[in-house]
Amino acid sequence: MNEGAVKKLKRFLLALVFWLGLWFALSVLIRQELLLPSPWQVLRRLLALAGTRSFWRMTGSSILRVLIGIVSAALLGVLLAFLTHCSRLAHTLLAPLMTLVKSTPVASFIVLALVWIGRDLVPVFITGLIVLPVVWGNMSEALVSMDPKFLELAKVYRMPRLRILRRITLPSVLPSFRAALSTSLGLGWKAGIAAEVLTVPKQSVGRMIYESKLYLETTDLFAWTVTVVVLSLIIERTLFMLIGRSERGRQHA
Amino acid sequence: MLDICDVSVFYDQRSVLKNCRLHLAAGERLALMGPSGCGKTTLLRLALGLQMPDSGTVRSRFQRPAAVFQEARLLPWRTAAENVNAVLNDTRETLDEAERWLSRLSLADACRLYPSELSGGMQQRVSLARALAFQPDFLVLDEPFHGLDEALQAHTVELLLHALPHDLSILMVTHNEQEAVALGCRILRYHEGSFC
């Protein structure tokens, strides 16, 4: 680990200790587990939950739903960006729809989706709905602002279309794709879990959060929330690592 | 063979080329010289099919054109060898060929370096290697030694002379008459909207 990374880690740990300390101090002051459990109580509960099979089943199902939503929306967003880049008509038709999707409250979509499709699919749909316009918007901009000099080069040397796509277009737009995922991943994950809370699919973290609220099990609520945060970080890092691998050499750009 | 016949090009209603004519026979080498903004680069772009004239015709019978632009235009996410390989079949097998071309232009040590790790002169030589590796029948050079110091210019011209096939047609733009002569080009100077 280099010096910069060590410094960054130190700063992160310092902030973590500060906020955990504050949380602990508040819980001691309030002294009511129902209102604010201490970090220690939450950790104990989380470890107890992690020891059960159902915990992994629930988190696994939620991750799967969110990932299906993210991946399918990202793919669709990229395809639609290429389509709207090639066809002005497609752009004219799609652009207002994307703006509408972006500005409509997630809760409205959740309720509508619950009417339209099965409850197990609502979180997938909602996650996708959050990710899609961001990926489409970023990719569309990236395609428009691609360096025309490289395309001229490809034209002069009569490169086949597939090679232009692989060697020029995709590397040119990859940073924008990464930025789009970075922006939408956290939002998509949170929206997916919110959809689960409202639609309570059988196997889901959202259902557990809902039940914790229903039975006033605040410690459980915190433990599941911590799970959501940790999973969000893991998913984000894993996806970025995968994209980073395909981006080798890009740092020289 | 390239035939540019009575071509006019306007930018924002300003005439850049007016009824311009140019003929380049197979194996012929021409160098265009003239003040900035007289339409030299526009003429090269027309010859490469990168731009259409507002009037007149451009006919090219060359099958494999290649170009070296003022700026190297190397893909920043690919190494020098991969940049050359991009105009070949872009396979592992042709990568060796790309490296051989780089070696011919004294860039054997730069094969695995990215453009950002190369000096301006080296980038331009990679661009030349890429053009030659393509084995063109028509080479367009737009001030290819622009920004290089005199010694490096002379060195690059010498390397290029050894690598150029004798029957290659060349259309180049330069401000340096010596370069054009060294590459065996007949010089056409700008005069009242045309090159003669």
XYZ file of C-alpha atoms in Angstrom:
449
model
C 0.000 0.000 0.000
C 1.474 3.366 -0.973
C 1.783 6.387 1.308
C -1.252 8.175 -0.173
C -3.475 5.133 0.369
C -2.304 4.778 3.990
C -3.099 8.448 4.638
C -6.529 8.030 3.056
C -7.225 4.950 5.172
C -6.130 6.795 8.320
C -8.466 9.686 7.562
C -11.343 7.263 6.893
C -10.728 5.397 10.160
C -10.567 8.680 12.057
C -13.948 9.747 10.666
C -15.412 6.303 11.393
C -14.219 6.371 15.012
C -15.584 9.906 15.431
C -19.090 9.051 14.192
C -19.223 5.728 16.034
C -18.144 7.563 19.176
C -20.871 10.153 18.710
C -23.459 7.417 18.083
C -22.303 5.587 21.216
C -22.416 8.783 23.311
C -25.955 9.568 22.115
C -27.158 6.039 22.841
C -25.712 6.273 26.365
C -27.465 9.614 26.858
C -30.817 8.381 25.549
C -30.575 4.941 27.209
C -33.475 3.462 25.247
C -32.666 0.661 22.822
C -36.058 1.197 21.182
C -35.084 4.734 20.143
C -31.355 4.404 19.565
C -29.442 1.159 20.148
C -25.703 1.453 20.751
C -23.192 0.467 18.028
C -22.196 -2.479 20.187
C -25.819 -3.772 20.388
C -26.216 -3.365 16.630
C -22.942 -5.179 15.972
C -23.961 -8.053 18.281
C -27.328 -8.334 16.533
C -25.689 -8.171 13.121
C -23.284 -10.971 14.027
C -26.188 -13.033 15.355
C -28.121 -12.467 12.136
C -25.072 -13.256 9.993
C -24.889 -16.643 11.734
C -28.273 -17.657 10.333
C -28.985 -19.121 6.911
C -31.978 -16.887 6.320
C -29.748 -13.776 6.571
C -27.661 -14.935 3.622
C -30.761 -16.033 1.710
C -32.348 -12.602 2.199
C -29.233 -10.606 1.328
C -28.449 -12.917 -1.610
C -31.933 -12.435 -3.052
C -31.787 -8.659 -2.620
C -28.333 -8.453 -4.221
C -29.530 -10.598 -7.112
C -32.571 -8.409 -7.712
C -30.564 -5.192 -7.599
C -27.786 -6.585 -9.786
C -30.261 -7.807 -12.396
C -31.797 -4.323 -12.378
C -28.432 -2.552 -12.650
C -26.912 -4.790 -15.313
C -30.000 -4.919 -17.530
C -30.558 -1.152 -17.225
C -26.888 -0.439 -17.944
C -26.971 -2.641 -21.053
C -30.249 -1.140 -22.208
C -28.938 2.373 -21.504
C -25.834 1.742 -23.636
C -27.881 0.235 -26.497
C -30.389 3.085 -26.404
C -27.568 5.651 -26.361
C -26.139 4.110 -29.539
C -29.604 4.025 -31.073
C -30.369 7.663 -30.265
C -26.865 8.634 -31.431
C -27.584 7.081 -34.829
C -31.223 8.126 -35.183
C -32.452 11.661 -34.605
C -36.034 10.379 -34.526
C -35.189 7.888 -31.771
C -33.533 10.699 -29.816
C -36.538 12.982 -30.244
C -38.824 10.239 -28.956
C -36.653 8.980 -26.110
C -35.187 12.169 -24.623
C -38.446 13.433 -23.047
C -39.216 9.951 -21.721
C -35.854 9.820 -19.959
C -36.423 13.277 -18.473
C -39.839 12.138 -17.259
C -38.381 9.002 -15.671
C -35.682 11.077 -13.975
C -38.082 13.611 -12.512
C -40.908 11.291 -11.406
C -40.772 10.361 -7.687
C -39.585 6.781 -7.124
C -42.543 6.138 -4.793
C -44.987 6.783 -7.653
C -43.196 4.254 -9.825
C -43.120 1.710 -7.009
C -46.887 1.927 -6.545
C -47.492 1.796 -10.304
C -45.097 -1.109 -10.762
C -46.851 -2.977 -7.974
C -50.050 -2.712 -10.000
C -48.384 -3.675 -13.289
C -45.986 -6.465 -12.335
C -45.416 -9.089 -9.652
C -44.018 -7.876 -6.327
C -40.797 -9.866 -6.693
C -39.953 -7.957 -9.863
C -40.757 -4.461 -8.599
C -37.319 -3.878 -6.986
C -35.603 -5.042 -10.212
C -37.758 -2.667 -12.231
C -37.227 0.272 -9.864
C -33.448 -0.206 -9.715
C -33.371 -0.329 -13.501
C -35.483 2.779 -13.732
C -32.996 4.715 -11.616
C -29.933 3.475 -13.503
C -31.294 3.653 -17.072
C -31.627 7.433 -17.610
C -28.263 8.155 -15.999
C -26.418 5.603 -18.143
C -28.284 6.705 -21.267
C -27.597 10.413 -20.567
C -23.889 9.965 -19.869
C -23.350 7.613 -22.798
C -25.250 9.869 -25.196
C -23.093 12.833 -24.208
C -19.936 10.744 -24.490
C -20.861 9.575 -27.987
C -21.555 13.133 -29.115
C -18.304 14.454 -27.690
C -16.130 11.656 -29.088
C -12.984 13.002 -30.741
C -13.828 13.195 -34.485
C -10.129 13.007 -35.310
C -10.053 9.343 -34.328
C -13.090 8.626 -36.473
C -11.386 10.352 -39.409
C -8.359 8.193 -38.801
C -10.571 5.097 -38.891
C -12.133 6.313 -42.136
C -8.766 6.943 -43.814
C -7.452 3.504 -42.838
C -10.772 1.869 -43.716
C -11.138 0.144 -40.380
C -14.027 -2.317 -40.163
C -16.998 -1.166 -38.072
C -16.419 -3.757 -35.372
C -12.819 -2.644 -34.939
C -13.900 1.016 -34.725
C -16.374 0.008 -32.034
C -13.840 -2.040 -30.053
C -10.766 0.126 -30.478
C -12.149 3.658 -30.673
C -15.771 4.036 -29.625
C -15.901 1.829 -26.531
C -12.597 3.045 -25.001
C -13.718 6.632 -25.682
C -17.004 6.250 -23.813
C -15.835 3.924 -21.031
C -14.983 6.735 -18.555
C -18.502 8.146 -18.999
C -19.995 4.691 -18.438
C -17.971 4.390 -15.250
C -19.129 7.848 -14.104
C -22.744 6.914 -14.867
C -22.494 3.761 -12.785
C -20.790 5.663 -9.997
C -23.669 8.152 -9.929
C -26.506 5.675 -10.271
C -25.293 2.611 -8.380
C -25.878 3.914 -4.869
C -29.187 5.489 -5.865
C -30.293 2.314 -7.635
C -29.390 0.105 -4.685
C -31.238 2.368 -2.222
C -34.277 2.629 -4.502
C -34.281 -1.161 -4.903
C -34.287 -1.684 -1.139
C -36.979 1.025 -0.732
C -39.063 -0.855 -3.300
C -38.553 -4.049 -1.290
C -39.719 -2.283 1.881
C -42.899 -1.162 0.137
C -43.612 -4.373 -1.770
C -42.213 -6.866 0.806
C -41.114 -9.717 -1.470
C -40.722 -13.029 0.396
C -36.946 -13.214 0.495
C -35.572 -9.713 0.869
C -33.666 -7.315 3.064
C -36.494 -4.825 2.505
C -38.991 -7.231 4.062
C -36.765 -7.568 7.141
C -36.509 -3.781 7.435
C -40.286 -3.549 7.100
C -40.853 -6.199 9.782
C -38.312 -4.549 12.106
C -40.308 -1.356 11.828
C -43.597 -3.196 12.283
C -42.484 -4.945 15.491
C -40.479 -1.943 16.748
C -37.227 -3.920 16.670
C -34.966 -0.902 16.262
C -31.762 -2.870 16.786
C -32.739 -5.199 13.945
C -33.605 -2.181 11.808
C -30.129 -0.760 12.404
C -28.460 -4.127 11.791
C -30.257 -4.538 8.447
C -29.478 -0.939 7.518
C -25.790 -1.519 8.237
C -26.045 -4.615 6.026
C -27.497 -2.508 3.194
C -24.698 0.081 3.517
C -21.938 -2.539 3.586
C -23.449 -4.400 0.627
C -23.757 -1.158 -1.304
C -20.040 -0.511 -0.821
C -19.111 -4.074 -1.780
C -21.224 -4.010 -4.958
C -19.834 -0.607 -5.961
C -16.212 -1.635 -5.415
C -16.664 -4.982 -7.180
C -18.269 -3.425 -10.247
C -15.615 -0.714 -10.439
C -12.893 -3.339 -10.121
C -14.407 -5.235 -13.055
C -14.699 -2.067 -15.158
C -11.208 -1.003 -14.077
C -9.796 -4.258 -15.478
C -11.239 -3.566 -18.888
C -9.940 -0.025 -18.651
C -6.245 -0.959 -18.512
C -4.192 1.576 -20.362
C -6.931 4.149 -20.082
C -4.992 5.911 -17.309
C -2.548 6.950 -20.018
C -5.293 8.743 -21.926
C -4.397 8.468 -59.591
C -5.984 11.522 -58.029
C -7.921 14.120 -60.009
C -9.182 17.240 -58.316
C -11.138 19.258 -60.855
C -12.439 22.831 -60.469
C -12.987 22.403 -56.759
C -14.285 25.199 -54.564
C -14.654 25.088 -50.796
C -16.201 27.728 -48.572
C -16.037 28.127 -44.803
C -18.701 30.526 -43.497
C -19.094 31.977 -46.987
C -15.342 32.651 -47.121
C -13.735 30.996 -50.099
C -10.836 28.728 -49.136
C -10.354 27.029 -52.498
C -11.675 28.463 -55.734
C -11.799 26.383 -58.931
C -8.718 24.539 -57.807
C -7.202 21.801 -59.981
C -4.703 19.154 -59.035
C -3.581 15.971 -60.715
C -1.450 13.329 -59.074
C -0.388 10.370 -61.193
C 0.495 6.976 -59.751
C 4.009 7.104 -58.309
C 4.122 10.896 -58.433
C 5.116 12.974 -55.405
C 3.798 16.488 -54.888
C 4.380 19.026 -52.129
C 2.004 21.936 -51.605
C 3.493 25.129 -50.243
C 1.767 28.360 -49.415
C 0.739 30.727 -46.622
C -1.423 29.595 -43.717
C -5.132 29.442 -44.486
C -4.700 29.108 -48.255
C -6.464 25.730 -48.271
C -3.558 23.260 -48.289
C -4.981 21.085 -45.532
C -8.465 21.343 -47.072
C -7.038 19.981 -50.294
C -5.501 17.035 -48.432
C -8.815 16.346 -46.683
C -10.566 16.350 -50.070
C -7.977 13.925 -51.422
C -8.597 11.594 -48.475
C -12.379 11.791 -48.813
C -12.730 13.374 -45.373
C -14.486 16.385 -46.824
C -16.743 17.045 -49.799
C -16.204 20.082 -52.048
C -18.925 22.726 -52.387
C -18.453 22.464 -56.140
C -16.211 20.547 -58.502
C -15.173 16.893 -58.416
C -12.595 14.790 -56.622
C -11.747 11.407 -58.149
C -9.294 9.037 -56.546
C -8.333 5.634 -57.901
C -5.953 4.880 -55.057
C -6.967 1.744 -53.189
C -4.997 2.104 -49.969
C -4.563 5.688 -48.834
C -2.733 6.472 -45.600
C -2.233 9.742 -43.781
C 0.072 11.401 -41.308
C -1.645 14.428 -39.853
C -0.134 17.493 -38.215
C -0.858 15.893 -34.845
C -0.001 12.227 -34.360
C -3.599 11.084 -33.685
C -2.529 8.079 -31.640
C -5.183 6.298 -29.604
C -4.180 7.215 -26.051
C -5.402 3.930 -24.564
C -3.234 1.777 -26.841
C 0.531 1.260 -26.855
C 2.663 2.417 -29.792
C 2.705 -1.094 -31.279
C -1.035 -1.517 -30.764
C -1.622 1.818 -32.495
C 0.267 0.585 -35.540
C -1.468 -2.786 -35.298
C -4.865 -1.044 -35.348
C -4.475 -0.372 -39.091
C -3.248 -3.918 -39.783
C -5.453 -6.896 -38.964
C -5.253 -6.018 -35.281
C -4.370 -9.577 -34.284
C -1.570 -11.037 -32.188
C 0.151 -12.186 -35.384
C 0.196 -8.716 -36.948
C 1.537 -7.180 -33.726
C 5.004 -8.515 -34.632
C 4.723 -6.787 -37.985
C 3.723 -3.560 -36.224
C 6.780 -3.843 -33.987
C 9.015 -4.400 -37.020
C 7.720 -1.169 -38.568
C 8.389 0.705 -35.354
C 11.930 -0.705 -35.316
C 12.477 0.585 -38.864
C 11.720 4.066 -37.540
C 14.099 3.616 -34.565
C 11.292 3.018 -32.108
C 12.055 -0.564 -31.056
C 12.219 0.455 -27.389
C 8.930 2.337 -27.553
C 6.705 -0.531 -28.720
C 5.053 -1.105 -25.366
C 4.847 2.535 -24.325
C 1.633 4.538 -24.373
C 1.481 7.796 -26.392
C 1.567 9.879 -23.194
C 4.938 8.284 -22.416
C 6.406 9.324 -25.773
C 7.880 12.659 -26.825
C 6.186 14.651 -29.603
C 8.817 13.507 -32.099
C 8.384 9.859 -31.146
C 4.605 10.134 -31.420
C 4.956 11.541 -34.918
C 7.283 8.691 -35.893
C 4.734 6.173 -34.565
C 2.190 7.902 -36.776
C 4.581 7.526 -39.747
C 5.192 3.872 -38.888
C 1.433 3.317 -38.792
C 1.028 4.876 -42.236
C 3.861 2.838 -43.751
C 2.759 -0.414 -42.086
C -0.550 -0.034 -43.886
C 1.454 -0.440 -47.127
C -0.374 2.372 -48.878
C -0.371 3.212 -52.569
C -1.028 6.863 -51.685
C 0.468 8.688 -48.721
C -0.827 12.036 -47.488
C 1.489 14.001 -45.234
C 0.199 17.154 -43.552
C 3.247 18.905 -42.124
C 4.394 15.617 -40.622
C 7.521 17.098 -39.074
C 5.736 20.064 -37.558
C 7.031 20.828 -34.066
C 10.219 18.764 -34.396
C 13.579 20.437 -34.017
C 15.830 20.610 -37.089
C 18.064 17.685 -36.159
C 15.078 15.438 -35.445
C 13.401 16.573 -38.668
C 16.480 15.603 -40.684
C 16.747 12.277 -38.856
C 13.050 11.479 -39.400
C 13.239 12.394 -43.101
C 16.224 10.074 -43.462
C 14.431 7.221 -41.698
C 11.387 7.812 -43.853
C 13.433 7.821 -47.067
C 14.743 4.349 -46.248
C 11.278 3.048 -45.430
C 9.329 4.551 -48.353
C 8.621 2.328 -51.358
C 9.833 3.961 -54.587
C 6.498 3.740 -56.379
C 4.465 5.331 -53.579
C 2.411 8.391 -54.527
C 2.764 11.237 -52.055
C 0.807 14.419 -51.533
C 2.291 16.523 -48.776
C 1.925 19.930 -47.209
C 5.033 21.535 -45.840
C 6.612 24.866 -45.081
C 10.077 23.415 -45.520
C 11.251 23.129 -49.118
C 14.237 20.982 -48.155
C 11.955 18.330 -46.679
C 9.911 18.208 -49.859
C 13.009 17.922 -52.042
C 14.520 15.275 -49.783
C 11.375 13.168 -50.165
C 11.528 13.575 -53.935
C 8.454 15.795 -54.228
C 7.710 18.254 -57.000
C 6.726 21.543 -55.368
C 3.469 23.325 -56.166
C 3.210 26.835 -54.801
C 0.027 28.696 -53.969
C -0.795 31.422 -56.442
C -4.077 33.349 -56.623
C -6.342 30.624 -55.297
C -4.602 27.725 -56.973
C -1.463 25.598 -56.770
C 0.924 25.577 -59.704
